[in-house]
PDB file of C-alpha atoms in Angstrom:
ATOM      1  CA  UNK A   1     -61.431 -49.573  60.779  1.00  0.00           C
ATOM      2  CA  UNK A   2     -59.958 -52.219  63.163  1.00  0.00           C
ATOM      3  CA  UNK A   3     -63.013 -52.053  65.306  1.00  0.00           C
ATOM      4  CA  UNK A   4     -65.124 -52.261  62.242  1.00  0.00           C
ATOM      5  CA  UNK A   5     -63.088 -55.747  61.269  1.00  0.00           C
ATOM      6  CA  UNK A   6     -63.105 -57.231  64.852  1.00  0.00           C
ATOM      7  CA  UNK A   7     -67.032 -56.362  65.211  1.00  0.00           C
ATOM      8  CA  UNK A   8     -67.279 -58.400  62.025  1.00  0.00           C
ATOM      9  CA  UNK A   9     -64.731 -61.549  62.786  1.00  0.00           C
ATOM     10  CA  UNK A  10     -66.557 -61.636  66.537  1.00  0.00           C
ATOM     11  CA  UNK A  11     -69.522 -62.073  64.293  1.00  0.00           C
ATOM     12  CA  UNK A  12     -68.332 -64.590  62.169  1.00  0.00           C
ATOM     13  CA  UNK A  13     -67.391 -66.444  65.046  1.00  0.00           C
ATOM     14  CA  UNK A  14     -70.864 -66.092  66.543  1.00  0.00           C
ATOM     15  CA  UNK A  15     -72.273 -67.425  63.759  1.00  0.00           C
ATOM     16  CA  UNK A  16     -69.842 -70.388  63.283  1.00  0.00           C
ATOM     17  CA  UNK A  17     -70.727 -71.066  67.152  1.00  0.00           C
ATOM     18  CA  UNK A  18     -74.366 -70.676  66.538  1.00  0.00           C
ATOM     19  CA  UNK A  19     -74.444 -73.125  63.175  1.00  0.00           C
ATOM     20  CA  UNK A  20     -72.434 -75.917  64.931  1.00  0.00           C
ATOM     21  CA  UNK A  21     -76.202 -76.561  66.886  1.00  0.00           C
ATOM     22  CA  UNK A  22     -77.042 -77.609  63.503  1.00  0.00           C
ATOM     23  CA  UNK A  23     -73.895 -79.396  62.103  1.00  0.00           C
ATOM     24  CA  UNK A  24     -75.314 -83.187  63.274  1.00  0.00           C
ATOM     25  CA  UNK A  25     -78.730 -81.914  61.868  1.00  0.00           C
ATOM     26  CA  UNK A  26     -77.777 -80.277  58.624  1.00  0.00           C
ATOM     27  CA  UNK A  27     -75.637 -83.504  57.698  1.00  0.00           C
ATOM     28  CA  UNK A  28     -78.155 -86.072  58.265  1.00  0.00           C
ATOM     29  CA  UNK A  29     -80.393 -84.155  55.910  1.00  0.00           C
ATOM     30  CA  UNK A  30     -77.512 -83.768  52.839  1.00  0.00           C
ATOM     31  CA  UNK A  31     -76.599 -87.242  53.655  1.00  0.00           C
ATOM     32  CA  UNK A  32     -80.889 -88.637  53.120  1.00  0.00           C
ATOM     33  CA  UNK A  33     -80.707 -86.244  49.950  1.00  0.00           C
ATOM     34  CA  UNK A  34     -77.516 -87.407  48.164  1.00  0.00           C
ATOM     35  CA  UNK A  35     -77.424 -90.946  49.686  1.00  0.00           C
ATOM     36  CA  UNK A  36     -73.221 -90.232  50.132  1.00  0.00           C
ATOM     37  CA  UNK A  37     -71.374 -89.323  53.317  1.00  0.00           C
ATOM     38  CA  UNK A  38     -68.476 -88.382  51.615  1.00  0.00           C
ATOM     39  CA  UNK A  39     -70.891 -85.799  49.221  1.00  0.00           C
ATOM     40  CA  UNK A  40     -72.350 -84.819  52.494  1.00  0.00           C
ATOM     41  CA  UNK A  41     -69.768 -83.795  54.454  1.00  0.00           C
ATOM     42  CA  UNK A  42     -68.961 -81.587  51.172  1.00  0.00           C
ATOM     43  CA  UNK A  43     -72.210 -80.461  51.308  1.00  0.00           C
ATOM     44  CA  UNK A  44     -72.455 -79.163  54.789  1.00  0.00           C
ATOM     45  CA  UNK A  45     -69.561 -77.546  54.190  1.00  0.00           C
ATOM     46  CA  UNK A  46     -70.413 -75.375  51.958  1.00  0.00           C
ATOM     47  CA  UNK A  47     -74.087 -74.564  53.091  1.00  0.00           C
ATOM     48  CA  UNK A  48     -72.122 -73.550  56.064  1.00  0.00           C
ATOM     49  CA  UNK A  49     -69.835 -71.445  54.161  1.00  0.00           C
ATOM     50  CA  UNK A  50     -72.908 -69.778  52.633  1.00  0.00           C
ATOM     51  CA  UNK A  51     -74.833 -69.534  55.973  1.00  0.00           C
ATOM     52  CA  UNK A  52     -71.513 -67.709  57.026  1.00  0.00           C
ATOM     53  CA  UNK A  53     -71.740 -65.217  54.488  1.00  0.00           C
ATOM     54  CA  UNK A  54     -75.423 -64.949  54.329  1.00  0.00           C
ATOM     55  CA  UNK A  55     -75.992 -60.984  55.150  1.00  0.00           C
ATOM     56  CA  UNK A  56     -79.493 -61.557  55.676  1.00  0.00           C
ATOM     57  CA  UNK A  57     -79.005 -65.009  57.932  1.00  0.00           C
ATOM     58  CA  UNK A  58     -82.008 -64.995  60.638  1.00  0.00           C
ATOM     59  CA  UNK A  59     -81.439 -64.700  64.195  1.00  0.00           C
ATOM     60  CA  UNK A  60     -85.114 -65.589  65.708  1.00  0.00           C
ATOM     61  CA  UNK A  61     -85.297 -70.059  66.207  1.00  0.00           C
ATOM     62  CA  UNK A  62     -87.389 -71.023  64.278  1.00  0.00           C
ATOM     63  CA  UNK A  63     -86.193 -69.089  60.934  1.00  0.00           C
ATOM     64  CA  UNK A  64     -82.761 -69.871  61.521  1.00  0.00           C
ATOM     65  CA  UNK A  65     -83.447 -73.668  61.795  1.00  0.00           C
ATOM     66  CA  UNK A  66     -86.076 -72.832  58.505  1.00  0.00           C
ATOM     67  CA  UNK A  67     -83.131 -70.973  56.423  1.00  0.00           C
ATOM     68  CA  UNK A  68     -80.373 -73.719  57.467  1.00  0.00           C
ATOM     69  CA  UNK A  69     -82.524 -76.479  56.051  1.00  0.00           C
ATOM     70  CA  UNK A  70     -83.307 -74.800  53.178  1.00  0.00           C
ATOM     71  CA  UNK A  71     -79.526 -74.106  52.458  1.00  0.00           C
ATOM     72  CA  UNK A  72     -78.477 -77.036  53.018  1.00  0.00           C
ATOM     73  CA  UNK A  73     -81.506 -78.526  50.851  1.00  0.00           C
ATOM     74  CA  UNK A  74     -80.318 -76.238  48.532  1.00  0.00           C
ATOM     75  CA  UNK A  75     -76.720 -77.087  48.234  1.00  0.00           C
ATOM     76  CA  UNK A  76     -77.498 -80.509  48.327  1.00  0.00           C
ATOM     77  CA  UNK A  77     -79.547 -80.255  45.461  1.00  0.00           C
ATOM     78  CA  UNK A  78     -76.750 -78.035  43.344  1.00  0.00           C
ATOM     79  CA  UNK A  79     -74.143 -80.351  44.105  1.00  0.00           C
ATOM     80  CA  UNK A  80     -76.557 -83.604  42.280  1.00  0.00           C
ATOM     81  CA  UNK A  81     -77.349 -81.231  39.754  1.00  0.00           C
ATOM     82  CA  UNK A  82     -73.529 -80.491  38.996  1.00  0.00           C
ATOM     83  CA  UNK A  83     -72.555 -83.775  39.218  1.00  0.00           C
ATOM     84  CA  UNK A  84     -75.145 -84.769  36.404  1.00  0.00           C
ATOM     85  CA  UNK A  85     -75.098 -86.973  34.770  1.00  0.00           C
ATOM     86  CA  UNK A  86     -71.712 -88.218  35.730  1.00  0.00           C
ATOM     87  CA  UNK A  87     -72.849 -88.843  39.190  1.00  0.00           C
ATOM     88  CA  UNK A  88     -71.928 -92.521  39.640  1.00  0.00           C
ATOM     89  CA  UNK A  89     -73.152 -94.435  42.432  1.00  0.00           C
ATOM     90  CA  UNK A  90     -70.177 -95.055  44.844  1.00  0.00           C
ATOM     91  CA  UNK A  91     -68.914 -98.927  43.724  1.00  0.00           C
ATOM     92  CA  UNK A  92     -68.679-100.210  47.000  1.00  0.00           C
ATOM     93  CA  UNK A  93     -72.254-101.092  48.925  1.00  0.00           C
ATOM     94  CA  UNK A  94     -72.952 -98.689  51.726  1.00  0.00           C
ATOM     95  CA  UNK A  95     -72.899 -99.318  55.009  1.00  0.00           C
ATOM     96  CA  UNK A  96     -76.048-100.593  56.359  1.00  0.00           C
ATOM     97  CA  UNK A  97     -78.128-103.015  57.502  1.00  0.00           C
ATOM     98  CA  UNK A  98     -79.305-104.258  54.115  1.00  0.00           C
ATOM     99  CA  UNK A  99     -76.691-102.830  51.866  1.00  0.00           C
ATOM    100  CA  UNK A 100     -77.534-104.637  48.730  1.00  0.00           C
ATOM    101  CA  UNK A 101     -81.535-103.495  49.211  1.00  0.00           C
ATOM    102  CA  UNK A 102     -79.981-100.012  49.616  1.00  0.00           C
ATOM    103  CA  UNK A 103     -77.918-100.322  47.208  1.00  0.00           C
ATOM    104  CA  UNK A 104     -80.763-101.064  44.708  1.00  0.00           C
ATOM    105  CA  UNK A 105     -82.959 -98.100  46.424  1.00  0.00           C
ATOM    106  CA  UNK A 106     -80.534 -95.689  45.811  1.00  0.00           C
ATOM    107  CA  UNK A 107     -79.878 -96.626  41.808  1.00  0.00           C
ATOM    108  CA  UNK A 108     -83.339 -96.583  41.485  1.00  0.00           C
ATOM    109  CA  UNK A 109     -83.379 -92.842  42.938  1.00  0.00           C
ATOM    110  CA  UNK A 110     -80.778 -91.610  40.630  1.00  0.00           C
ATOM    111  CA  UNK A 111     -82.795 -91.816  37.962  1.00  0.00           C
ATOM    112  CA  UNK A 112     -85.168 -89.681  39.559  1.00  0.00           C
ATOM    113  CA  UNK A 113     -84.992 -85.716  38.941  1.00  0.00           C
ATOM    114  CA  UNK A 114     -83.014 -84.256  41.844  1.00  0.00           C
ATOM    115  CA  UNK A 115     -86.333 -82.666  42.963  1.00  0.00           C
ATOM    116  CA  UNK A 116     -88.008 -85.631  43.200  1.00  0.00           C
ATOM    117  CA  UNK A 117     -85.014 -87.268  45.187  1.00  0.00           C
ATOM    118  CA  UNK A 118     -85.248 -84.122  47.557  1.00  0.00           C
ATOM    119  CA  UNK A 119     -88.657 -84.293  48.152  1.00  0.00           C
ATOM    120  CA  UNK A 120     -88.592 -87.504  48.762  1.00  0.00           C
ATOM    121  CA  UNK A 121     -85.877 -87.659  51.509  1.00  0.00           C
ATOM    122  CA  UNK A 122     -87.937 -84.378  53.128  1.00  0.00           C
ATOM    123  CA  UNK A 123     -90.887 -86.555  53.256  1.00  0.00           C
ATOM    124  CA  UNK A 124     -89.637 -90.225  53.677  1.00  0.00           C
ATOM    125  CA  UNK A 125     -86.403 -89.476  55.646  1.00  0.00           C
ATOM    126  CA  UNK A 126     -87.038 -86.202  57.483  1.00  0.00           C
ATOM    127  CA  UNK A 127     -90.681 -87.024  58.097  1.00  0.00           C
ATOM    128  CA  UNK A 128     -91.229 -83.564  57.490  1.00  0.00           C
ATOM    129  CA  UNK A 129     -94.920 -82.170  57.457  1.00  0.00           C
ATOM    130  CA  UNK A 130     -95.956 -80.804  53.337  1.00  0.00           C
ATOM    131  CA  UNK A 131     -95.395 -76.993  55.590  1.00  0.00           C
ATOM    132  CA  UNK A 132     -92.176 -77.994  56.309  1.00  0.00           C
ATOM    133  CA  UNK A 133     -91.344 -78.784  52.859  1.00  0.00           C
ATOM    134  CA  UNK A 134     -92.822 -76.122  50.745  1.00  0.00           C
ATOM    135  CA  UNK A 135     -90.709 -74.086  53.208  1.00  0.00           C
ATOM    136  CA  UNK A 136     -87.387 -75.728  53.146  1.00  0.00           C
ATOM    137  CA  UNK A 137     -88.077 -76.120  49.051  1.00  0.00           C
ATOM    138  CA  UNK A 138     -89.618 -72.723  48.751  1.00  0.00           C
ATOM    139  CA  UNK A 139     -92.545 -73.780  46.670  1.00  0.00           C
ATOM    140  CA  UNK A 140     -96.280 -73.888  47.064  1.00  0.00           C
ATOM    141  CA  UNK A 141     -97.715 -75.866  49.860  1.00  0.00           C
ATOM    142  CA  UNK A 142    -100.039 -76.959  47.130  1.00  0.00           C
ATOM    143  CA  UNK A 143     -97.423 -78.011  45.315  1.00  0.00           C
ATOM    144  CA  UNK A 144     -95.908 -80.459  47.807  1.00  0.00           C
ATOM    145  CA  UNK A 145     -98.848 -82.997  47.399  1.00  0.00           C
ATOM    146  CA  UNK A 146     -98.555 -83.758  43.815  1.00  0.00           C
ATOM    147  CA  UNK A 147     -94.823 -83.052  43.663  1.00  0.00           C
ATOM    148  CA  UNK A 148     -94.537 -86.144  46.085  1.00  0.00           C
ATOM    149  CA  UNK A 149     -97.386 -87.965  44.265  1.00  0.00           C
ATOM    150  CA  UNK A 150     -94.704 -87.839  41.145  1.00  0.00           C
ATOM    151  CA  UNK A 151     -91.898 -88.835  42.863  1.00  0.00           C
ATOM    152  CA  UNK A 152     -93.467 -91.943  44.167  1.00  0.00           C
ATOM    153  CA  UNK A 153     -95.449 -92.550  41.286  1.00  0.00           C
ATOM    154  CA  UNK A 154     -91.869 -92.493  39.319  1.00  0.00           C
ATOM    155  CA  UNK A 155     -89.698 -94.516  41.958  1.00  0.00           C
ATOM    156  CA  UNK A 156     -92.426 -97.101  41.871  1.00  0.00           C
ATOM    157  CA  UNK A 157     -92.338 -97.234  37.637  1.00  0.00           C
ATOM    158  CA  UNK A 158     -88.230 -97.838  38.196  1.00  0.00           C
ATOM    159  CA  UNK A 159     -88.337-100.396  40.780  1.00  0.00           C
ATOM    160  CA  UNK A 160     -90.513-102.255  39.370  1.00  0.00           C
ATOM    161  CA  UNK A 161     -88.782-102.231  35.952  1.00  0.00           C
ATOM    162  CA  UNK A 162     -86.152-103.400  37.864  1.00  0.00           C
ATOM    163  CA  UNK A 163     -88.071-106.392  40.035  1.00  0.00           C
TER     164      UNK A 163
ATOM    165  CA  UNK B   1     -96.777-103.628  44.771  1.00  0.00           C
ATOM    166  CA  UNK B   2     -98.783-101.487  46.484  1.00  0.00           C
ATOM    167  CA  UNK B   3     -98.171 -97.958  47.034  1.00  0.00           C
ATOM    168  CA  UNK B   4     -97.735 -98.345  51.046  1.00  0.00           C
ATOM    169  CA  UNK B   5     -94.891-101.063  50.498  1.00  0.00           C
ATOM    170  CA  UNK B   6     -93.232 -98.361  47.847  1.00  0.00           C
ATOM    171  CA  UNK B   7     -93.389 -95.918  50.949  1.00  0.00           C
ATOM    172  CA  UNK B   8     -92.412 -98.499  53.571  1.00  0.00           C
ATOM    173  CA  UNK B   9     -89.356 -99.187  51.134  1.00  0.00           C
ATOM    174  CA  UNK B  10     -88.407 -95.585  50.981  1.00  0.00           C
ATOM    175  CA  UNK B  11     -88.623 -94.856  54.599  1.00  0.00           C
ATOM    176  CA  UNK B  12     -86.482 -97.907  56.137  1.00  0.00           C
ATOM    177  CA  UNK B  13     -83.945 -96.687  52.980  1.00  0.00           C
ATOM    178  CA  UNK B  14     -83.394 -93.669  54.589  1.00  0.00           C
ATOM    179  CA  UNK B  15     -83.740 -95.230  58.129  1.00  0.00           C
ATOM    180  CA  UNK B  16     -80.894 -97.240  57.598  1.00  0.00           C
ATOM    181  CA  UNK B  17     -78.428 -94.550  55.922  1.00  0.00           C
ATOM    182  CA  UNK B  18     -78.655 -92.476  58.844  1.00  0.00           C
ATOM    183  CA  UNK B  19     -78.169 -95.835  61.468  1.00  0.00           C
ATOM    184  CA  UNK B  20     -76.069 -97.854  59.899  1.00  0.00           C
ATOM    185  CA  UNK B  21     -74.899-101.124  62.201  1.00  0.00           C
ATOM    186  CA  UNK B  22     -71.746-100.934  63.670  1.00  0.00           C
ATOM    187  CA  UNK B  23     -70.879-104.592  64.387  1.00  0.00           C
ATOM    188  CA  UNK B  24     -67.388-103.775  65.501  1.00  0.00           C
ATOM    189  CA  UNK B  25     -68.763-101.554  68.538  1.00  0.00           C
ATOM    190  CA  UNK B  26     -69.662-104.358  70.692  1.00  0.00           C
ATOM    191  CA  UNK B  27     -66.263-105.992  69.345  1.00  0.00           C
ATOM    192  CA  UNK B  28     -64.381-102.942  69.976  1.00  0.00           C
ATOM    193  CA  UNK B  29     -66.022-102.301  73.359  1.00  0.00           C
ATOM    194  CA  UNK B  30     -65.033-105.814  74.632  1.00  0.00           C
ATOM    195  CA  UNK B  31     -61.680-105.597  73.580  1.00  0.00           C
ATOM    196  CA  UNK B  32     -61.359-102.401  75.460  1.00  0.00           C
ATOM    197  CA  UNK B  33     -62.814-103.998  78.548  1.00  0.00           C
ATOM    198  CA  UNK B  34     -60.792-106.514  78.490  1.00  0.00           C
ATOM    199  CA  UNK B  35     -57.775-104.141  78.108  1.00  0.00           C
ATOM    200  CA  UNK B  36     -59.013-102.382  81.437  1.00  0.00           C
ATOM    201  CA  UNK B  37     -58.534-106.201  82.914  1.00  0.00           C
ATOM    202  CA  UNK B  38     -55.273-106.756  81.918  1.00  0.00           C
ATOM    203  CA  UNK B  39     -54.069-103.144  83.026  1.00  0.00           C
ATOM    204  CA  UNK B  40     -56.440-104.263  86.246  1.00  0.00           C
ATOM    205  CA  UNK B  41     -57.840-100.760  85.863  1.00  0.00           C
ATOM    206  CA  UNK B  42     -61.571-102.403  86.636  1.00  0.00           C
ATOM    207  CA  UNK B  43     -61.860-105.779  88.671  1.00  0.00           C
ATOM    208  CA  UNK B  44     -64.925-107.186  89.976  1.00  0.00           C
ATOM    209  CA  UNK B  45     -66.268-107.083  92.933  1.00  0.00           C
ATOM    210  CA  UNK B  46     -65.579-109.229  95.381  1.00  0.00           C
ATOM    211  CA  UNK B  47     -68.772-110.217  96.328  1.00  0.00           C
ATOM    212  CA  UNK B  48     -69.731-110.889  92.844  1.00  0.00           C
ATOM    213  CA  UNK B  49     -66.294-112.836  92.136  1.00  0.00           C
ATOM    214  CA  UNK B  50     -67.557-115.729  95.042  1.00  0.00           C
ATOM    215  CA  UNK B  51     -68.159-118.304  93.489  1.00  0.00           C
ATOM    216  CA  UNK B  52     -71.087-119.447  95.395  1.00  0.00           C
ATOM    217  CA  UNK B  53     -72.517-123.262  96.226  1.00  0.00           C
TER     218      UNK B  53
END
């Protein structure tokens, strides 16, 4: 019984160890998808959580780095969903270069569908290729395409409502 | 506006959330050098102190 435990706590640790690669990663992507630091942070820590627990977590590269994004994409996603539609856009402007222009960007997002603010962070912020996304949002490659078509389509409809 | 300034938008968006500028760096990183002055933890050297005709 006590072996059984300590096999399984050196394995969480292993893991922990092993996701901490991924911890600079796995936060730049929640923080392109929710456009919040503070909700990112949150994020990560929970995808980790998950990843933690995950009986099934991957162990070969390249799936591991696959099944991270897609948790984190995943949890990202929840946490906008939960937070509708009382998500408010934090009152201060963020910190950036042009913070009222990114400001404006990211009310114009919100009113997007959290897919379409996903897949538009994948493709805009990540740079990811359509493979990449229809694996880290486990749909259709086909799918990708006129997913993101929608998504820009709409963004464009808001800001220029808003011009 | 055209689709490729919509996407040009988008992309220096989430550019700049990831880089944001940190103007007190430079501030910060001065100050600290000029704390390693005043503790005379770094000088100069002496050939490039001369002040030179």
């Amino acid at each position: 019984m006590t072996n059984q435990f300590s096999l399984r706590h050196t394995q969480v640790l292993d893991r922990a160890a092993i996701l901490e690669v991924y911890r600079a990663e796995s936060f730049r992507l929640a923080l392109r998808i929710t456009g919040n630091p503070t909700v990112a942070e949150d994020v990560v820590q929970i995808a980790f959580l998950r990843l933690l627990q995950a009986p099934e977590l991957p162990i070969v590269l390249p799936e591991l780095i696959k099944y991270v994004r897609r948790t984190v994409t995943n949890c990202s996603i929840d946490f906008l969903n939960r937070q509708r539609p009382q998500v408010e856009l934090s009152e201060s402007l963020p910190n950036t270069e042009n913070p009222v222009l990114d400001f404006e960007v990211r009310q114009a997002l919100s009113q997007l569908s959290v897919e379409h603010q996903a897949i538009l962070a994948l493709a805009h912020g990540e740079g990811y290729s359509y493979r990449e996304i229809a694996e880290t949002l486990d749909i259709p490659i086909g799918t990708v395409g006129s997913r993101l078509n929608h998504a820009r389509a709409e963004f464009k409809k808001i800001w220029e409502a808003g011009e | 506006m055209k689709n490729r300034d919509i996407n040009r938008l988008l992309t220096d968006h989430y550019d700049r959330l990831i880089y944001p500028p940190q103007p007190l760096k430079s501030e910060k990183t001065r100050s600290k050098i000029m704390a390693l002055f005043a503790r005379k933890q770094l000088t100069v050297p002496a050939h490039k102190a001369e002040i030179k005709p």
